[in-house]
C-alpha positions as semicolon CSV with decimal commas, in nm:
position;residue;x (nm);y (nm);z (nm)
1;X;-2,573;-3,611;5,198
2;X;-2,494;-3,961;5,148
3;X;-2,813;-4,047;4,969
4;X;-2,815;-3,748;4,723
5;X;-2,425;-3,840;4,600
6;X;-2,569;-4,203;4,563
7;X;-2,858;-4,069;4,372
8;X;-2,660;-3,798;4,154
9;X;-2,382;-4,112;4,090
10;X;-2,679;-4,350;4,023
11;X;-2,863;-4,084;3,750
12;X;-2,502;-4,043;3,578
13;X;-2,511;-4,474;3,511
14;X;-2,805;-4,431;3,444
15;X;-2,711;-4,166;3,134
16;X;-2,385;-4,349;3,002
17;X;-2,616;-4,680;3,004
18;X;-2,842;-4,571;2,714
19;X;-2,779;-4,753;2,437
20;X;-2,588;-4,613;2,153
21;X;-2,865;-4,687;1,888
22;X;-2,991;-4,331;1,806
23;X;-3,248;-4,538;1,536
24;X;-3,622;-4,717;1,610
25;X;-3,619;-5,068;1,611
26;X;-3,894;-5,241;1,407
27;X;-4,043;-5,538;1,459
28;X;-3,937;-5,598;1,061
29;X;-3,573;-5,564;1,181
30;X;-3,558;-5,900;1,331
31;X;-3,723;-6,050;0,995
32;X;-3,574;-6,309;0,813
33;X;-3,458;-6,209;0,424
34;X;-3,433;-6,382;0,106
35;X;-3,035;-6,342;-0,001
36;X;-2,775;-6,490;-0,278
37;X;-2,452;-6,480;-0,065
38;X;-2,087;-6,484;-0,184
39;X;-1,844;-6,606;0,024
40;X;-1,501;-6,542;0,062
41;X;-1,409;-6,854;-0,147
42;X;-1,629;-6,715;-0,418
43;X;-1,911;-7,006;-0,316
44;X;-2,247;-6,888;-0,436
45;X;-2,553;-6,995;-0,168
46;X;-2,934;-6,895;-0,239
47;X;-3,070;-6,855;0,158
48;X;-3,421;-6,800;0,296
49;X;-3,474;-6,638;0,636
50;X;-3,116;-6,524;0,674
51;X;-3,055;-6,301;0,893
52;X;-2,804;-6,183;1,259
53;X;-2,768;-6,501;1,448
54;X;-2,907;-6,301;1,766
55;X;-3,011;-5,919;1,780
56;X;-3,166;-5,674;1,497
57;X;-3,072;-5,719;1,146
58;X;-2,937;-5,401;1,147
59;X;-2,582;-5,313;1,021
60;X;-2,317;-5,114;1,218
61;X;-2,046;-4,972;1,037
62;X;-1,803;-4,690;1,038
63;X;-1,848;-4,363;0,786
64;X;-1,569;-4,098;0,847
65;X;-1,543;-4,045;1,212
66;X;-1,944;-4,132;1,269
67;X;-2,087;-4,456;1,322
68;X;-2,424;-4,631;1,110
69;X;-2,653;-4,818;1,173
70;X;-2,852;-4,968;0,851
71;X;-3,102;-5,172;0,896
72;X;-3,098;-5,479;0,640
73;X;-3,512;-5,351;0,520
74;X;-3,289;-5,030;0,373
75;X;-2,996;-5,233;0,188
76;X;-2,989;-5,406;-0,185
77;X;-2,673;-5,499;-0,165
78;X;-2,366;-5,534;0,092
79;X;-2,038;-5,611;-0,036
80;X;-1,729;-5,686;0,239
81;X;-1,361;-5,673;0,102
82;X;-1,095;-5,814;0,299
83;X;-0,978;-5,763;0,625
84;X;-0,741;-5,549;0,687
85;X;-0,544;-5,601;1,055
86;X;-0,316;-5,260;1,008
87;X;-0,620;-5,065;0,979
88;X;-0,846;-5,228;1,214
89;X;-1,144;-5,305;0,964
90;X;-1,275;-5,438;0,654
91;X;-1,360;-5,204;0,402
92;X;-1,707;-5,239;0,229
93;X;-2,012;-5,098;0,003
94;X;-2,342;-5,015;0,069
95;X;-2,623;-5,006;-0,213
96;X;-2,954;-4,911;-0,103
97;X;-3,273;-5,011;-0,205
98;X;-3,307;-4,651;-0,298
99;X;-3,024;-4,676;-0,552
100;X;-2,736;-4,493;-0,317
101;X;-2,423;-4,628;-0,304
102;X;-2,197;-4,571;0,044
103;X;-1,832;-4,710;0,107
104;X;-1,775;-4,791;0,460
105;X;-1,576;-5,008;0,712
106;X;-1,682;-5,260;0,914
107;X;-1,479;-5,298;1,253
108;X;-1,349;-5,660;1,335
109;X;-1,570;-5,682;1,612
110;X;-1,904;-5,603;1,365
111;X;-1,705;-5,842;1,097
112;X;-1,723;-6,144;1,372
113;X;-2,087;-6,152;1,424
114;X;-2,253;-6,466;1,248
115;X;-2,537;-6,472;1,047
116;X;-2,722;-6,776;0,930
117;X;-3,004;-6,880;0,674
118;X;-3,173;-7,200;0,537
119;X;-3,056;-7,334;0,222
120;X;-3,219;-7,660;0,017
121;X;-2,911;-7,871;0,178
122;X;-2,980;-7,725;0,536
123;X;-2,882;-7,422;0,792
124;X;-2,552;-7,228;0,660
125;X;-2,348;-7,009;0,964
126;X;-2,123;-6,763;0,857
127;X;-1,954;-6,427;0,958
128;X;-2,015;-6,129;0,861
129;X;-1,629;-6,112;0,755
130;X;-1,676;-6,417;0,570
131;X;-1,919;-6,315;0,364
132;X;-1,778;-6,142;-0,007
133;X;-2,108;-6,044;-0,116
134;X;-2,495;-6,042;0,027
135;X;-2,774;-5,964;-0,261
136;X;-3,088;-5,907;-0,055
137;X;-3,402;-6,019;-0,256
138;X;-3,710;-5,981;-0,023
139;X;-3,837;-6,051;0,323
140;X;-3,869;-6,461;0,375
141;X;-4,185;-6,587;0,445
142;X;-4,083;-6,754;0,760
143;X;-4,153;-6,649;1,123
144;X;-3,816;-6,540;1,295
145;X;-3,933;-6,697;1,592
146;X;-3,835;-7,086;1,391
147;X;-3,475;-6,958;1,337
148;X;-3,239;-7,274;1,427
C-alpha cells in the first residue's frame, strides 16, 4: 500500500514538474542576433551576437490573462516602457517580423534577466528592463558557444 501512494505521489511531481514552455525549442533559439539597442538613457549601441545571458532567446511576457513566449527568430522589434511598481510590470510592444504589432507586459522578474552582446568597444550587459528599445537586424555570425 505504501509503495503504490509513493508511486501515485511520485507520478503527480512528476506532472506539476513539466515545464511551462508549451513551444519547441530550436537550436536557432540560443543564436546570437545582430541588434541596435536603446537604452533607458536614450544611448544608442550597434551589438553582434546579443542575446539572454543564459537560457533560450525566447521572450516571456504577459497578454491578457495568458502568458507568451516569443522567440527572438519571430520579433523585428521590442520596445520596453517603464516600469511600473503599482502594477507589477513594464508595459511593452511587440513587432513581428511578419509585420504584427502586440502590446504586452513584461513582469519584473522577466524585466531583470540580462542580456549581453559585443560591441566595437567590447561586451555590453544589460537588463531586459533597461533596455528602451531592441531593433533586431539578423542572426550574428558567431557561434553561441564563444559568448563571454
Amino acid at each position: 500500500m505504501r509503495a503504490l501512494w509513493t508511486t501515485g505521489l511520485m507520478a503527480v511531481i512528476c506532472l506539476f514538474a513539466i515545464p511551462a514552455s508549451a513551444g519547441t525549442i530550436y537550436e536557432i533559439d540560443y543564436a546570437g542576433y545582430d541588434v541596435t539597442l536603446t537604452d533607458s538613457k536614450k544611448v544608442k549601441t550597434e551589438l553582434t551576437d546579443f542575446a539572454f545571458w543564459t537560457g533560450p532567446n525566447i521572450l516571456v511576457a504577459q497578454r491578457g490573462d495568458a502568458k507568451v513566449e516569443i522567440p527572438f527568430r519571430k520579433i523585428r522589434t521590442l520596445s520596453v516602457g517603464k516600469y511600473l511598481p503599482v502594477k507589477g510590470h513594464s508595459p511593452a510592444t511587440v513587432v513581428t517580423t511578419r509585420g504584427k504589432t502586440y502590446k504586452l507586459q513584461i513582469t519584473r522578474f522577466e524585466g531583470r534577466r540580462y542580456l549581453s552582446g559585443k560591441s566595437d568597444f567590447g561586451t555590453l550587459r544589460i537588463q531586459l528592463m533597461q533596455c528602451a528599445n531592441l531593433h533586431f537586424k539578423r542572426l550574428s555570425h558567431t557561434d553561441p558557444r564563444d559568448r563571454d
